[in-house]
XYZ file of N, CA and C in Angstrom:
606
model
N -20.643 -0.748 -39.935
C -21.203 -2.097 -39.834
C -20.924 -2.634 -38.438
N -21.944 -3.101 -37.719
C -21.710 -3.603 -36.375
C -21.235 -5.050 -36.415
N -20.826 -5.576 -35.250
C -20.251 -6.915 -35.183
C -21.252 -7.975 -35.615
N -22.506 -7.828 -35.186
C -23.514 -8.817 -35.530
C -23.688 -8.924 -37.031
N -23.765 -7.789 -37.701
C -23.949 -7.818 -39.153
C -22.725 -8.391 -39.848
N -21.536 -8.070 -39.349
C -20.323 -8.648 -39.931
C -20.326 -10.162 -39.789
N -20.765 -10.639 -38.613
C -20.805 -12.079 -38.377
C -21.755 -12.766 -39.342
N -22.917 -12.167 -39.571
C -23.881 -12.748 -40.495
C -23.338 -12.774 -41.910
N -22.647 -11.712 -42.301
C -22.061 -11.685 -43.635
C -21.004 -12.765 -43.785
N -20.236 -13.012 -42.708
C -19.211 -14.053 -42.758
C -19.835 -15.426 -42.936
N -20.941 -15.675 -42.227
C -21.641 -16.946 -42.378
C -22.113 -17.112 -43.813
N -22.684 -16.051 -44.355
C -23.196 -16.119 -45.729
C -22.078 -16.427 -46.720
N -20.925 -15.816 -46.501
C -19.829 -15.962 -47.452
C -19.224 -17.354 -47.424
N -19.267 -18.017 -46.261
C -18.574 -19.295 -46.132
C -19.459 -20.521 -46.178
N -20.725 -20.390 -45.768
C -21.508 -21.617 -45.604
C -22.868 -21.620 -46.257
N -23.503 -20.486 -46.388
C -24.902 -20.486 -46.793
C -25.088 -19.928 -48.192
N -26.053 -20.474 -48.931
C -26.356 -19.953 -50.259
C -27.133 -18.654 -50.166
N -27.333 -18.030 -51.314
C -27.984 -16.724 -51.351
C -29.354 -16.746 -50.710
N -30.134 -17.806 -50.909
C -31.478 -17.857 -50.362
C -31.456 -17.744 -48.844
N -30.529 -18.487 -48.188
C -30.445 -18.430 -46.733
C -29.915 -17.078 -46.282
N -28.983 -16.504 -47.031
C -28.436 -15.200 -46.655
C -29.502 -14.118 -46.723
N -30.378 -14.204 -47.690
C -31.474 -13.242 -47.774
C -32.258 -13.233 -46.480
N -32.498 -14.411 -45.942
C -33.269 -14.493 -44.712
C -32.465 -13.988 -43.525
N -31.160 -14.371 -43.472
C -30.321 -13.939 -42.369
C -30.205 -12.417 -42.312
N -30.123 -11.783 -43.461
C -29.925 -10.340 -43.504
C -31.243 -9.582 -43.455
N -32.334 -10.304 -43.257
C -33.615 -9.641 -43.063
C -34.187 -9.034 -44.323
N -33.981 -9.645 -45.454
C -34.479 -9.098 -46.713
C -35.947 -9.430 -46.887
N -36.636 -8.669 -47.721
C -38.089 -8.855 -47.899
C -38.451 -10.265 -48.323
N -39.567 -10.731 -47.822
C -40.088 -12.019 -48.211
C -39.656 -13.168 -47.331
N -38.717 -12.924 -46.398
C -38.242 -13.981 -45.529
C -39.165 -14.149 -44.332
N -39.453 -15.401 -43.930
C -40.252 -15.613 -42.721
C -39.536 -15.027 -41.511
N -40.269 -14.580 -40.537
C -39.671 -13.980 -39.348
C -39.500 -15.039 -38.265
N -38.282 -15.555 -38.139
C -37.966 -16.524 -37.097
C -37.072 -15.876 -36.049
N -37.157 -16.379 -34.843
C -36.253 -15.921 -33.788
C -34.889 -16.591 -33.940
N -34.897 -17.860 -34.335
C -33.653 -18.600 -34.555
C -33.065 -18.208 -35.904
N -31.819 -18.619 -36.147
C -31.164 -18.302 -37.416
C -31.740 -19.151 -38.537
N -32.279 -18.502 -39.534
C -32.886 -19.183 -40.676
C -31.787 -19.623 -41.641
N -31.631 -20.928 -41.810
C -30.622 -21.445 -42.738
C -31.284 -22.230 -43.877
N -32.503 -21.856 -44.197
C -33.209 -22.509 -45.296
C -32.349 -22.496 -46.564
N -32.192 -23.644 -47.172
C -31.407 -23.736 -48.394
C -29.923 -23.958 -48.167
N -29.507 -24.126 -46.916
C -28.088 -24.347 -46.625
C -27.577 -25.607 -47.310
N -26.321 -25.575 -47.677
C -25.719 -26.720 -48.352
C -25.005 -27.634 -47.363
N -25.510 -27.694 -46.163
C -25.024 -28.642 -45.168
C -26.229 -29.098 -44.355
N -26.029 -30.072 -43.474
C -27.136 -30.619 -42.674
C -28.300 -31.070 -43.564
N -27.973 -31.651 -44.704
C -29.019 -32.101 -45.621
C -29.346 -33.576 -45.450
N -28.383 -34.340 -44.934
C -28.565 -35.785 -44.826
C -28.187 -36.257 -43.422
N -28.883 -37.269 -42.957
C -28.560 -37.906 -41.687
C -28.894 -39.385 -41.828
N -27.900 -40.239 -41.626
C -28.115 -41.681 -41.745
C -27.259 -42.381 -40.699
N -27.904 -42.791 -39.605
C -27.210 -43.437 -38.500
C -28.121 -44.487 -37.866
N -27.546 -45.497 -37.215
C -28.371 -46.492 -36.531
C -28.972 -45.920 -35.243
N -30.171 -46.392 -34.895
C -30.748 -46.019 -33.610
C -30.292 -47.026 -32.554
N -30.825 -46.940 -31.352
C -30.364 -47.798 -30.253
C -30.736 -49.260 -30.457
N -31.639 -49.527 -31.391
C -32.014 -50.911 -31.693
C -31.292 -51.451 -32.927
N -30.374 -50.637 -33.471
C -29.599 -51.073 -34.622
C -30.253 -50.808 -35.957
N -31.420 -50.154 -35.949
C -32.128 -49.852 -37.191
C -31.572 -48.574 -37.803
N -31.229 -48.602 -39.081
C -30.714 -47.418 -39.744
C -31.837 -46.397 -39.906
N -31.578 -45.175 -39.466
C -32.594 -44.132 -39.536
C -32.109 -42.986 -40.421
N -33.058 -42.377 -41.114
C -32.782 -41.187 -41.920
C -33.873 -40.153 -41.631
N -33.676 -38.951 -42.109
C -34.671 -37.895 -41.913
C -36.013 -38.274 -42.528
N -35.989 -39.090 -43.567
C -37.229 -39.494 -44.227
C -38.143 -40.285 -43.297
N -37.566 -40.885 -42.251
C -38.371 -41.656 -41.309
C -39.370 -40.780 -40.563
N -39.076 -39.500 -40.481
C -39.939 -38.592 -39.710
C -40.614 -37.547 -40.597
N -40.788 -37.887 -41.863
C -41.480 -36.956 -42.751
C -42.880 -36.688 -42.211
N -43.270 -35.432 -42.218
C -44.543 -35.037 -41.644
C -44.394 -34.477 -40.242
N -43.183 -34.617 -39.683
C -42.893 -34.051 -38.366
C -41.797 -33.001 -38.476
N -41.754 -32.118 -37.486
C -40.627 -31.207 -37.344
C -39.557 -31.965 -36.565
N -38.347 -31.984 -37.079
C -37.273 -32.748 -36.447
C -36.225 -31.789 -35.887
N -35.886 -31.986 -34.622
C -34.837 -31.197 -33.977
C -33.667 -32.129 -33.685
N -32.515 -31.857 -34.307
C -31.331 -32.702 -34.170
C -30.302 -31.996 -33.301
N -29.786 -32.738 -32.310
C -28.759 -32.190 -31.419
C -27.663 -33.230 -31.235
N -26.401 -32.812 -31.352
C -25.257 -33.697 -31.158
C -24.706 -33.504 -29.747
N -24.437 -34.607 -29.053
C -23.888 -34.511 -27.708
C -23.481 -35.879 -27.199
N -23.433 -36.047 -25.867
C -23.086 -37.350 -25.298
C -23.699 -37.464 -23.915
N -23.908 -38.682 -23.454
C -24.697 -38.895 -22.247
C -24.004 -38.433 -20.970
N -22.685 -38.347 -20.971
C -21.975 -37.894 -19.771
C -21.731 -36.390 -19.772
N -22.317 -35.702 -20.716
C -22.214 -34.237 -20.791
C -22.829 -33.632 -19.525
N -22.115 -32.753 -18.838
C -22.619 -32.222 -17.571
C -23.595 -31.064 -17.692
N -23.658 -30.421 -18.854
C -24.468 -29.197 -18.912
C -25.261 -29.025 -20.209
N -24.592 -28.791 -21.337
C -25.276 -28.459 -22.584
C -26.350 -29.477 -22.962
N -25.985 -30.759 -22.916
C -26.891 -31.793 -23.413
C -28.143 -31.964 -22.559
N -28.005 -32.183 -21.245
C -29.232 -32.346 -20.454
C -30.086 -31.092 -20.433
N -29.441 -29.930 -20.444
C -30.205 -28.679 -20.453
C -31.009 -28.547 -21.736
N -30.357 -28.812 -22.873
C -31.038 -28.696 -24.166
C -32.185 -29.686 -24.282
N -31.952 -30.940 -23.922
C -32.992 -31.952 -24.046
C -34.156 -31.675 -23.098
N -33.863 -31.192 -21.898
C -34.936 -30.846 -20.958
C -35.766 -29.682 -21.492
N -35.105 -28.711 -22.101
C -35.833 -27.570 -22.675
C -36.705 -28.019 -23.841
N -36.198 -28.916 -24.669
C -36.986 -29.407 -25.794
C -38.195 -30.200 -25.307
N -38.017 -30.956 -24.231
C -39.141 -31.691 -23.657
C -40.217 -30.729 -23.167
N -39.792 -29.631 -22.543
C -40.742 -28.646 -22.046
C -41.430 -27.919 -23.192
N -40.680 -27.626 -24.234
C -41.257 -26.955 -25.401
C -42.321 -27.839 -26.042
N -42.020 -29.127 -26.217
C -43.002 -30.051 -26.786
C -44.290 -30.034 -25.968
N -44.141 -30.024 -24.668
C -45.302 -30.014 -23.791
C -46.085 -28.715 -23.922
N -45.364 -27.598 -24.029
C -46.019 -26.290 -24.111
C -46.798 -26.109 -25.404
N -46.421 -26.845 -26.449
C -47.082 -26.710 -27.750
C -48.384 -27.496 -27.844
N -48.686 -28.277 -26.827
C -49.928 -29.045 -26.852
C -49.927 -30.062 -27.973
N -51.013 -30.097 -28.738
C -51.133 -31.078 -29.818
C -50.028 -30.919 -30.849
N -49.592 -29.685 -31.094
C -48.529 -29.448 -32.075
C -47.216 -30.068 -31.612
N -47.057 -30.223 -30.290
C -45.837 -30.823 -29.769
C -45.670 -32.265 -30.187
N -46.770 -32.940 -30.487
C -46.706 -34.330 -30.940
C -46.060 -34.437 -32.314
N -45.998 -33.315 -33.013
C -45.402 -33.295 -34.352
C -43.923 -32.920 -34.314
N -43.364 -32.760 -33.103
C -41.948 -32.421 -32.956
C -41.177 -33.673 -32.544
N -40.216 -34.067 -33.352
C -39.391 -35.238 -33.078
C -37.988 -34.791 -32.686
N -37.566 -35.124 -31.488
C -36.215 -34.797 -31.036
C -35.292 -35.977 -31.317
N -34.151 -35.687 -31.958
C -33.172 -36.721 -32.300
C -31.831 -36.329 -31.687
N -31.317 -37.179 -30.824
C -30.045 -36.949 -30.127
C -28.981 -37.849 -30.728
N -27.921 -37.250 -31.276
C -26.838 -38.007 -31.911
C -25.634 -38.007 -30.972
N -25.198 -39.173 -30.528
C -24.042 -39.201 -29.644
C -22.743 -39.019 -30.420
N -21.847 -38.208 -29.845
C -20.507 -38.050 -30.413
C -19.504 -38.895 -29.627
N -20.028 -39.746 -28.736
C -19.191 -40.596 -27.901
C -19.678 -42.046 -27.955
N -19.671 -42.642 -29.156
C -20.205 -44.006 -29.279
C -19.393 -45.054 -28.515
N -18.166 -44.731 -28.147
C -17.350 -45.694 -27.399
C -17.941 -45.964 -26.017
N -18.439 -44.928 -25.353
C -19.016 -45.114 -24.018
C -20.536 -45.173 -24.061
N -21.143 -44.498 -25.036
C -22.603 -44.488 -25.121
C -23.082 -45.744 -25.844
N -23.176 -46.824 -25.095
C -23.672 -48.072 -25.662
C -25.154 -47.895 -26.003
N -25.706 -48.777 -26.819
C -27.140 -48.670 -27.125
C -28.009 -48.644 -25.873
N -27.656 -49.451 -24.884
C -28.453 -49.517 -23.656
C -28.382 -48.208 -22.886
N -27.188 -47.649 -22.768
C -27.013 -46.386 -22.048
C -27.730 -45.253 -22.772
N -27.570 -45.196 -24.088
C -28.183 -44.129 -24.863
C -29.708 -44.220 -24.829
N -30.232 -45.425 -24.908
C -31.679 -45.617 -24.876
C -32.265 -45.127 -23.558
N -31.619 -45.479 -22.445
C -32.102 -45.051 -21.131
C -31.968 -43.537 -20.973
N -30.914 -42.980 -21.530
C -30.668 -41.544 -21.383
C -31.751 -40.718 -22.067
N -32.029 -41.001 -23.332
C -33.019 -40.189 -24.048
C -34.417 -40.408 -23.489
N -34.672 -41.599 -22.947
C -35.996 -41.881 -22.369
C -36.270 -41.010 -21.148
N -35.209 -40.514 -20.511
C -35.389 -39.628 -19.362
C -36.090 -38.330 -19.738
N -35.987 -37.953 -21.000
C -36.528 -36.664 -21.440
C -37.863 -36.797 -22.159
N -38.123 -37.950 -22.727
C -39.391 -38.166 -23.405
C -39.441 -39.548 -24.009
N -40.577 -40.217 -23.951
C -40.675 -41.577 -24.483
C -40.495 -41.651 -25.991
N -40.676 -40.513 -26.671
C -40.540 -40.516 -28.128
C -39.215 -39.917 -28.597
N -38.342 -39.528 -27.669
C -37.028 -39.020 -28.066
C -36.228 -40.171 -28.666
N -35.468 -39.876 -29.720
C -34.708 -40.913 -30.422
C -33.215 -40.655 -30.245
N -32.476 -41.721 -29.911
C -31.027 -41.644 -29.836
C -30.404 -42.355 -31.015
N -29.410 -41.737 -31.620
C -28.694 -42.344 -32.743
C -27.236 -42.553 -32.356
N -26.714 -43.711 -32.718
C -25.339 -44.068 -32.356
C -24.683 -44.806 -33.515
N -23.721 -44.159 -34.143
C -23.013 -44.791 -35.245
C -21.648 -45.280 -34.822
N -20.917 -45.844 -35.750
C -19.516 -46.184 -35.521
C -18.728 -44.883 -35.450
N -17.443 -44.981 -35.115
C -16.614 -43.778 -35.084
C -16.611 -43.101 -36.451
N -16.549 -43.914 -37.506
C -16.514 -43.361 -38.864
C -17.861 -42.734 -39.240
N -18.948 -43.403 -38.901
C -20.273 -42.865 -39.198
C -20.538 -41.566 -38.426
N -20.084 -41.539 -37.186
C -20.260 -40.340 -36.369
C -19.495 -39.170 -36.969
N -18.269 -39.425 -37.384
C -17.455 -38.369 -37.979
C -18.083 -37.847 -39.266
N -18.642 -38.747 -40.077
C -19.279 -38.333 -41.332
C -20.514 -37.485 -41.059
N -21.321 -37.871 -40.071
C -22.515 -37.096 -39.739
C -22.134 -35.716 -39.224
N -21.090 -35.648 -38.396
C -20.644 -34.359 -37.867
C -20.147 -33.452 -38.986
N -19.438 -34.025 -39.945
C -18.977 -33.210 -41.084
C -20.161 -32.662 -41.861
N -21.173 -33.485 -42.077
C -22.343 -33.054 -42.833
C -23.052 -31.898 -42.143
N -23.064 -31.903 -40.820
C -23.744 -30.856 -40.063
C -22.800 -29.733 -39.635
N -21.527 -29.837 -40.003
C -20.515 -28.862 -39.589
C -20.455 -28.748 -38.065
N -20.558 -29.900 -37.415
C -20.499 -29.977 -35.961
C -19.080 -30.348 -35.532
N -18.569 -29.608 -34.559
C -17.245 -29.896 -34.009
C -17.371 -30.772 -32.769
N -16.471 -31.733 -32.627
C -16.364 -32.473 -31.371
C -14.944 -33.012 -31.251
N -14.494 -33.148 -30.017
C -13.141 -33.637 -29.781
C -13.042 -34.216 -28.379
N -12.263 -35.279 -28.245
C -12.065 -35.916 -26.943
C -11.054 -35.109 -26.127
N -11.395 -34.886 -24.860
C -10.503 -34.185 -23.937
C -10.041 -35.200 -22.890
N -8.747 -35.548 -22.878
C -8.268 -36.588 -21.969
C -8.561 -36.282 -20.501
N -8.871 -37.331 -19.743
C -9.073 -37.208 -18.301
C -7.926 -37.844 -17.553
N -8.124 -38.078 -16.261
C -7.066 -38.665 -15.440
C -6.843 -40.135 -15.781
N -7.897 -40.792 -16.269
C -7.789 -42.190 -16.683
C -8.334 -42.314 -18.103
N -7.999 -43.393 -18.810
C -8.466 -43.538 -20.191
C -9.972 -43.425 -20.360
N -10.744 -43.880 -19.375
C -12.190 -43.854 -19.517
C -12.862 -42.631 -18.943
N -12.062 -41.701 -18.402
C -12.662 -40.530 -17.749
C -12.597 -39.269 -18.602
N -12.373 -39.445 -19.894
C -12.299 -38.279 -20.781
C -13.658 -37.587 -20.881
N -13.622 -36.348 -21.339
C -14.852 -35.616 -21.660
C -14.831 -35.291 -23.143
N -15.923 -34.726 -23.632
C -16.017 -34.391 -25.054
C -16.364 -32.915 -25.216
N -15.492 -32.190 -25.904
C -15.863 -30.846 -26.339
C -16.728 -31.005 -27.582
N -17.795 -30.223 -27.694
C -18.629 -30.349 -28.891
C -19.471 -29.098 -29.110
N -19.880 -28.911 -30.338
C -20.781 -27.811 -30.675
C -22.081 -27.987 -29.898
N -22.650 -26.880 -29.482
C -23.897 -26.944 -28.704
C -24.973 -26.146 -29.413
N -25.540 -26.729 -30.443
C -26.605 -26.066 -31.197
C -27.546 -27.129 -31.737
N -28.767 -26.728 -31.992
C -29.770 -27.635 -32.552
C -30.082 -27.248 -33.989
N -30.481 -28.233 -34.774
C -30.878 -28.018 -36.162
C -32.339 -28.434 -36.295
N -33.146 -27.555 -36.864
C -34.573 -27.827 -37.010
C -34.903 -28.072 -38.475
N -35.582 -29.184 -38.728
C -36.011 -29.550 -40.076
C -37.525 -29.440 -40.162
N -38.026 -29.003 -41.324
C -39.465 -28.878 -41.498
C -40.089 -30.234 -41.795
N -41.377 -30.250 -42.028
C -42.100 -31.521 -42.207
C -41.723 -32.244 -43.497
N -40.994 -31.568 -44.383
C -40.527 -32.198 -45.618
C -39.074 -32.651 -45.524
N -38.499 -32.527 -44.314
C -37.125 -32.966 -44.124
C -36.073 -31.987 -44.585
N -36.455 -30.721 -44.763
C -35.512 -29.692 -45.185
C -35.031 -28.905 -43.981
N -33.714 -28.686 -43.884
C -33.187 -27.930 -42.758
C -33.658 -26.474 -42.849
N -34.117 -25.932 -41.732
C -34.669 -24.579 -41.730
C -34.006 -23.647 -40.711
N -33.702 -24.178 -39.522
C -33.230 -23.297 -38.456
C -31.986 -23.843 -37.771
N -31.121 -22.909 -37.381
C -29.967 -23.196 -36.542
C -30.232 -22.516 -35.209
N -30.271 -23.301 -34.145
C -30.648 -22.773 -32.833
C -29.446 -22.841 -31.902
N -28.867 -21.701 -31.590
C -27.708 -21.657 -30.713
C -28.104 -22.011 -29.283
N -27.171 -22.606 -28.562
C -27.421 -22.969 -27.166
C -27.632 -21.704 -26.323
N -28.535 -21.793 -25.365
C -28.744 -20.688 -24.446
C -29.782 -19.687 -24.885
N -30.488 -19.979 -25.967
C -31.513 -19.063 -26.442
C -32.788 -19.151 -25.619
N -33.732 -18.303 -25.969
C -35.016 -18.242 -25.272
C -35.892 -19.411 -25.725
N -36.284 -20.265 -24.781
C -37.090 -21.426 -25.145
C -38.459 -21.016 -25.689
N -39.001 -19.911 -25.214
C -40.292 -19.442 -25.727
C -40.156 -19.006 -27.190
N -39.018 -18.435 -27.527
C -38.787 -18.019 -28.911
C -38.695 -19.238 -29.822
N -38.008 -20.286 -29.357
C -37.918 -21.505 -30.160
C -39.293 -22.149 -30.298
N -40.071 -22.139 -29.221
C -41.428 -22.696 -29.289
C -42.249 -21.963 -30.343
N -42.088 -20.636 -30.406
C -42.818 -19.849 -31.394
C -42.367 -20.206 -32.808
N -41.066 -20.425 -32.993
C -40.559 -20.827 -34.309
C -41.127 -22.180 -34.729
N -41.157 -23.117 -33.800
C -41.688 -24.440 -34.106
C -43.185 -24.369 -34.414
N -43.874 -23.532 -33.674
C -45.311 -23.358 -33.918
C -45.544 -22.805 -35.314
N -44.694 -21.870 -35.716
C -44.833 -21.279 -37.056
C -44.573 -22.314 -38.138
N -43.528 -23.123 -37.958
C -43.227 -24.159 -38.944
C -44.330 -25.215 -38.986
N -44.880 -25.571 -37.831
C -45.951 -26.547 -37.779
C -47.181 -26.039 -38.518
N -47.472 -24.770 -38.340
C -48.633 -24.175 -38.994
C -48.461 -24.112 -40.501
N -47.204 -24.017 -40.947
C -46.915 -23.922 -42.382
C -47.036 -25.272 -43.073
N -47.144 -26.330 -42.290
C -47.310 -27.632 -42.912
C -46.368 -28.645 -42.346
C-alpha cells in the first residue's frame, strides 16, 4: 500500500462516511473530480455567520449557486490572496458559468478584520465576493464545523501577530451540499474543470 492510499484510508476512517470514501478510493459510480470528493461528509454541513453589513448569512442564501468557502484573514501574506486571486481568475475563465460561482471568505481574525477592512479586502478580488465575520465564539464554532485549524502567532507587539490557519477551500453544489475539498496549491485549471462539472450537473 503506498502512502497516498494509506492517507486516503486514514481520512475515511476518521472523518468521512462510506459514501465519500467510495469516491475517494475510486470505486465504481463515483464522479471523476480532480479535487478530493467529500460528498456526504459529516462536517462542513452548516455555515451561519454575519457578513460585513451585519446580516446573518447561511449556505441557503446562495442556493442555486456553487459556493466556494475559504477561511483566512486579510493580513495573510500568501495563502489567502493567492487563493482568492485564483478563484477570481477561475470565475472569469468559466464565462457565463462563472456567474454561478459564489466565493465566501471567512475571517479567522475578527479582532483586526473589521467589517470595513474585510469589505474592502474581498472587493479587491471581485464585486460579488462575500466576506463573513463573526464574533470570536462564532468563528471558533464555524471552524470546528469545517474542521479548520487556526491559531494566533504572537508578534513583536500585541497588534502585530499573525495567524496560522488551514489553507483549503470547500466547494458546495447548487443544493448547498458539500462536495469537494480543495487543497492549497492545486492546479487552477483542474478546479475550474471540477466547477464546470458541478455546474453542468445542476
